mmCIF file of C-alpha atoms in Angstrom:
data_model
loop_
_atom_site.group_PDB
_atom_site.id
_atom_site.type_symbol
_atom_site.label_atom_id
_atom_site.label_comp_id
_atom_site.label_asym_id
_atom_site.label_seq_id
_atom_site.Cartn_x
_atom_site.Cartn_y
_atom_site.Cartn_z
ATOM 1 C CA MET A 1 22.643 16.083 -10.030
ATOM 2 C CA GLU A 2 24.400 19.074 -8.509
ATOM 3 C CA CYS A 3 23.403 20.940 -5.383
ATOM 4 C CA ILE A 4 23.756 24.630 -4.617
ATOM 5 C CA ALA A 5 23.542 25.736 -0.983
ATOM 6 C CA VAL A 6 22.614 29.334 -0.217
ATOM 7 C CA ASN A 7 24.343 31.169 2.629
ATOM 8 C CA ASP A 8 24.450 29.169 5.890
ATOM 9 C CA CYS A 9 22.777 26.117 4.330
ATOM 10 C CA TYR A 10 26.172 24.749 3.307
ATOM 11 C CA ARG A 11 26.457 23.565 6.936
ATOM 12 C CA LEU A 12 23.458 21.216 6.630
ATOM 13 C CA ALA A 13 24.617 18.667 4.064
ATOM 14 C CA PRO A 14 27.342 18.063 1.507
ATOM 15 C CA THR A 15 26.866 20.272 -1.530
ATOM 16 C CA ASP A 16 28.716 21.059 -4.747
ATOM 17 C CA HIS A 17 28.314 24.840 -4.755
ATOM 18 C CA LEU A 18 27.826 27.608 -2.215
ATOM 19 C CA TYR A 19 26.213 30.879 -3.268
ATOM 20 C CA ALA A 20 25.978 34.044 -1.169
ATOM 21 C CA CYS A 21 25.410 37.438 -2.752
ATOM 22 C CA ASP A 22 26.096 39.634 0.267
ATOM 23 C CA SER A 23 29.707 40.707 0.778
ATOM 24 C CA HIS A 24 29.040 41.149 4.504
ATOM 25 C CA TRP A 25 27.999 37.490 4.720
ATOM 26 C CA TRP A 26 31.309 36.499 3.119
ATOM 27 C CA TYR A 27 33.344 38.851 5.341
ATOM 28 C CA HIS A 28 31.741 37.228 8.401
ATOM 29 C CA HIS A 29 31.869 33.570 7.242
ATOM 30 C CA VAL A 30 34.816 33.244 4.864
ATOM 31 C CA ALA A 31 37.196 31.639 7.390
ATOM 32 C CA ASP A 32 34.653 28.930 8.271
ATOM 33 C CA VAL A 33 33.750 28.353 4.627
ATOM 34 C CA MET A 34 37.381 28.043 3.556
ATOM 35 C CA ARG A 35 38.012 25.584 6.401
ATOM 36 C CA ASP A 36 34.829 23.477 6.087
ATOM 37 C CA PHE A 37 33.563 23.685 2.499
ATOM 38 C CA GLU A 38 35.154 21.776 -0.374
ATOM 39 C CA GLY A 39 32.893 22.821 -3.261
ATOM 40 C CA ILE A 40 32.855 25.844 -5.540
ATOM 41 C CA CYS A 41 32.012 29.208 -3.960
ATOM 42 C CA TRP A 42 30.124 31.906 -5.865
ATOM 43 C CA THR A 43 29.036 35.484 -5.358
ATOM 44 C CA GLN A 44 28.100 38.519 -7.434
ATOM 45 C CA ASP A 45 29.880 41.778 -8.161
ATOM 46 C CA HIS A 46 27.419 44.155 -6.478
ATOM 47 C CA GLN A 47 28.166 45.473 -2.950
ATOM 48 C CA TRP A 48 31.866 44.538 -2.717
ATOM 49 C CA GLU A 49 32.915 47.968 -1.503
ATOM 50 C CA ASP A 50 36.140 47.024 0.302
ATOM 51 C CA PRO A 51 38.911 46.895 -2.345
ATOM 52 C CA LYS A 52 41.150 44.972 0.090
ATOM 53 C CA LYS A 53 38.580 42.199 0.569
ATOM 54 C CA GLN A 54 37.577 40.917 -2.847
ATOM 55 C CA PRO A 55 36.122 37.434 -3.403
ATOM 56 C CA GLU A 56 38.772 36.335 -5.892
ATOM 57 C CA ALA A 57 41.422 36.549 -3.146
ATOM 58 C CA TRP A 58 39.566 33.741 -1.347
ATOM 59 C CA GLY A 59 38.963 31.679 -4.491
ATOM 60 C CA ILE A 60 35.316 32.731 -4.716
ATOM 61 C CA ARG A 61 34.020 32.993 -8.266
ATOM 62 C CA LYS A 62 32.400 36.355 -8.926
ATOM 63 C CA LEU A 63 29.535 36.785 -11.382
ATOM 64 C CA ILE A 64 28.353 40.021 -12.946
ATOM 65 C CA SER A 65 24.913 40.903 -11.574
ATOM 66 C CA LEU A 66 22.213 42.947 -13.223
ATOM 67 C CA SER A 67 18.956 44.280 -11.844
ATOM 68 C CA GLU A 68 16.751 42.715 -14.533
ATOM 69 C CA PRO A 69 13.602 40.558 -14.391
ATOM 70 C CA GLY A 70 13.719 36.844 -15.133
ATOM 71 C CA LEU A 71 16.931 34.860 -15.490
ATOM 72 C CA SER A 72 20.091 35.819 -17.288
ATOM 73 C CA ARG A 73 20.934 33.566 -20.228
ATOM 74 C CA LYS A 74 24.496 34.880 -20.478
ATOM 75 C CA GLN A 75 27.290 32.841 -18.872
ATOM 76 C CA GLY A 76 28.940 34.741 -16.041
ATOM 77 C CA VAL A 77 25.920 36.989 -15.467
ATOM 78 C CA VAL A 78 23.061 36.581 -12.976
ATOM 79 C CA HIS A 79 20.004 38.716 -12.365
ATOM 80 C CA ARG A 80 19.817 39.953 -8.786
ATOM 81 C CA GLY A 81 16.246 39.566 -7.589
ATOM 82 C CA ASP A 82 17.574 41.241 -4.417
ATOM 83 C CA ASN A 83 18.406 37.904 -2.768
ATOM 84 C CA SER A 84 20.879 35.031 -2.850
ATOM 85 C CA GLY A 85 18.197 32.392 -3.491
ATOM 86 C CA TYR A 86 17.082 34.105 -6.678
ATOM 87 C CA GLN A 87 20.652 34.420 -7.874
ATOM 88 C CA ALA A 88 21.340 30.765 -7.011
ATOM 89 C CA VAL A 89 18.376 29.761 -9.205
ATOM 90 C CA ASN A 90 19.939 31.766 -12.033
ATOM 91 C CA LEU A 91 23.302 30.091 -11.382
ATOM 92 C CA ALA A 92 21.657 26.639 -11.496
ATOM 93 C CA TYR A 93 20.167 27.515 -14.882
ATOM 94 C CA LEU A 94 23.556 28.711 -16.165
ATOM 95 C CA LEU A 95 25.143 25.477 -14.914
ATOM 96 C CA GLY A 96 22.702 23.520 -17.103
ATOM 97 C CA ALA A 97 19.918 22.522 -14.726
ATOM 98 C CA GLU A 98 16.692 21.354 -16.316
ATOM 99 C CA ARG A 99 14.860 20.898 -13.012
ATOM 100 C CA ILE A 100 15.514 23.008 -9.954
ATOM 101 C CA ILE A 101 14.235 21.811 -6.592
ATOM 102 C CA LEU A 102 13.870 24.576 -4.012
ATOM 103 C CA LEU A 103 14.247 23.780 -0.311
ATOM 104 C CA GLY A 104 13.938 26.333 2.461
ATOM 105 C CA PHE A 105 12.623 29.101 0.228
ATOM 106 C CA ASP A 106 10.221 30.181 2.970
ATOM 107 C CA MET A 107 10.084 33.894 2.117
ATOM 108 C CA MET A 108 8.597 34.608 5.535
ATOM 109 C CA MET A 109 9.550 35.137 9.160
ATOM 110 C CA HIS A 110 9.806 32.256 11.646
ATOM 111 C CA GLY A 111 8.431 34.021 14.701
ATOM 112 C CA ASP A 112 11.110 36.667 15.281
ATOM 113 C CA LYS A 113 13.679 34.884 13.082
ATOM 114 C CA ARG A 114 14.362 35.793 9.470
ATOM 115 C CA HIS A 115 16.057 32.473 8.579
ATOM 116 C CA TRP A 116 15.987 28.849 9.723
ATOM 117 C CA PHE A 117 19.211 29.486 11.682
ATOM 118 C CA GLY A 118 17.986 32.741 13.227
ATOM 119 C CA ASN A 119 19.030 36.244 12.287
ATOM 120 C CA HIS A 120 22.328 37.322 10.811
ATOM 121 C CA PRO A 121 24.736 39.203 13.083
ATOM 122 C CA GLN A 122 23.835 42.902 13.346
ATOM 123 C CA ALA A 123 26.552 44.122 10.944
ATOM 124 C CA MET A 124 25.014 42.116 8.114
ATOM 125 C CA ASN A 125 22.005 42.825 5.921
ATOM 126 C CA GLN A 126 18.817 41.732 7.651
ATOM 127 C CA ALA A 127 16.601 40.459 4.845
ATOM 128 C CA SER A 128 12.979 41.157 5.612
ATOM 129 C CA ASN A 129 11.496 42.418 2.371
ATOM 130 C CA TYR A 130 10.092 39.008 1.498
ATOM 131 C CA ALA A 131 7.193 40.435 -0.521
ATOM 132 C CA ASP A 132 9.748 42.061 -2.825
ATOM 133 C CA PHE A 133 11.688 38.791 -3.069
ATOM 134 C CA VAL A 134 8.499 36.919 -4.040
ATOM 135 C CA GLY A 135 7.743 39.590 -6.636
ATOM 136 C CA HIS A 136 11.132 39.045 -8.235
ATOM 137 C CA PHE A 137 10.611 35.274 -8.377
ATOM 138 C CA GLN A 138 7.283 35.890 -10.110
ATOM 139 C CA THR A 139 9.215 37.341 -13.082
ATOM 140 C CA ILE A 140 10.688 33.900 -13.801
ATOM 141 C CA ASN A 141 8.692 31.864 -16.324
ATOM 142 C CA PRO A 142 10.445 28.476 -16.109
ATOM 143 C CA ALA A 143 9.073 27.221 -19.455
ATOM 144 C CA GLU A 144 10.709 30.184 -21.175
ATOM 145 C CA TYR A 145 14.080 28.761 -20.093
ATOM 146 C CA GLY A 146 13.294 25.076 -20.645
ATOM 147 C CA LEU A 147 13.176 24.618 -16.878
ATOM 148 C CA GLU A 148 11.015 23.035 -14.251
ATOM 149 C CA ILE A 149 11.175 24.702 -10.844
ATOM 150 C CA TRP A 150 9.647 22.685 -8.028
ATOM 151 C CA ASN A 151 9.163 24.297 -4.633
ATOM 152 C CA CYS A 152 9.648 21.595 -2.016
ATOM 153 C CA SER A 153 9.902 24.013 0.903
ATOM 154 C CA ARG A 154 7.763 22.874 3.852
ATOM 155 C CA ARG A 155 6.508 26.392 4.630
ATOM 156 C CA THR A 156 6.574 28.970 1.906
ATOM 157 C CA ALA A 157 5.045 32.214 0.730
ATOM 158 C CA LEU A 158 6.565 31.538 -2.699
ATOM 159 C CA ASN A 159 3.605 30.259 -4.690
ATOM 160 C CA CYS A 160 4.694 31.005 -8.260
ATOM 161 C CA PHE A 161 6.217 27.539 -8.765
ATOM 162 C CA PRO A 162 4.459 24.190 -8.327
ATOM 163 C CA LYS A 163 4.698 22.789 -4.818
ATOM 164 C CA HIS A 164 5.945 19.234 -4.482
ATOM 165 C CA ASN A 165 6.713 16.789 -1.739
ATOM 166 C CA LEU A 166 10.503 16.414 -1.383
ATOM 167 C CA GLU A 167 10.378 12.621 -1.338
ATOM 168 C CA ASP A 168 8.465 12.593 -4.653
ATOM 169 C CA ALA A 169 10.893 15.116 -6.136
ATOM 170 C CA LEU A 170 13.911 13.030 -5.163
ATOM 171 C CA ALA A 171 12.289 9.835 -6.434
ATOM 172 C CA SER A 172 11.745 11.483 -9.812
ATOM 173 C CA LEU A 173 15.459 12.204 -10.332
#
């Protein structure tokens, strides 16, 4: 079983992979990630506007990203879904996952906070179009890819995948 953390979640527990699609997130966090994270780092090719700061220079693997519905079946290519979580699901599929367990896919505000850790610094993208994110996830038909996607998030507006208790999900592995 492999684990992919999305954005700041790499700080919560040991994980094999770290995925963040936003170049501004990487620009802000790359020093900490390179110091503290031992797994494989991933991003996508969209939004890397600074030619002097490219992910490959930091050892981050860059995937081609397309604005298409569903999941990409082509190695090295992910579909965007306008968020890192969506792209991480596509990466998990490309890495051979048969069951994907989602944690923290809330897709909603926490009071005035956009994420479990609070809001990103002002210079970074401030994700708040959760309805759009949910709409993108709804284009994924897991059976079409030979997948099971279980949503084990405690609070979630993402209702297109079966909800499961995390303890039951872990016991089933």
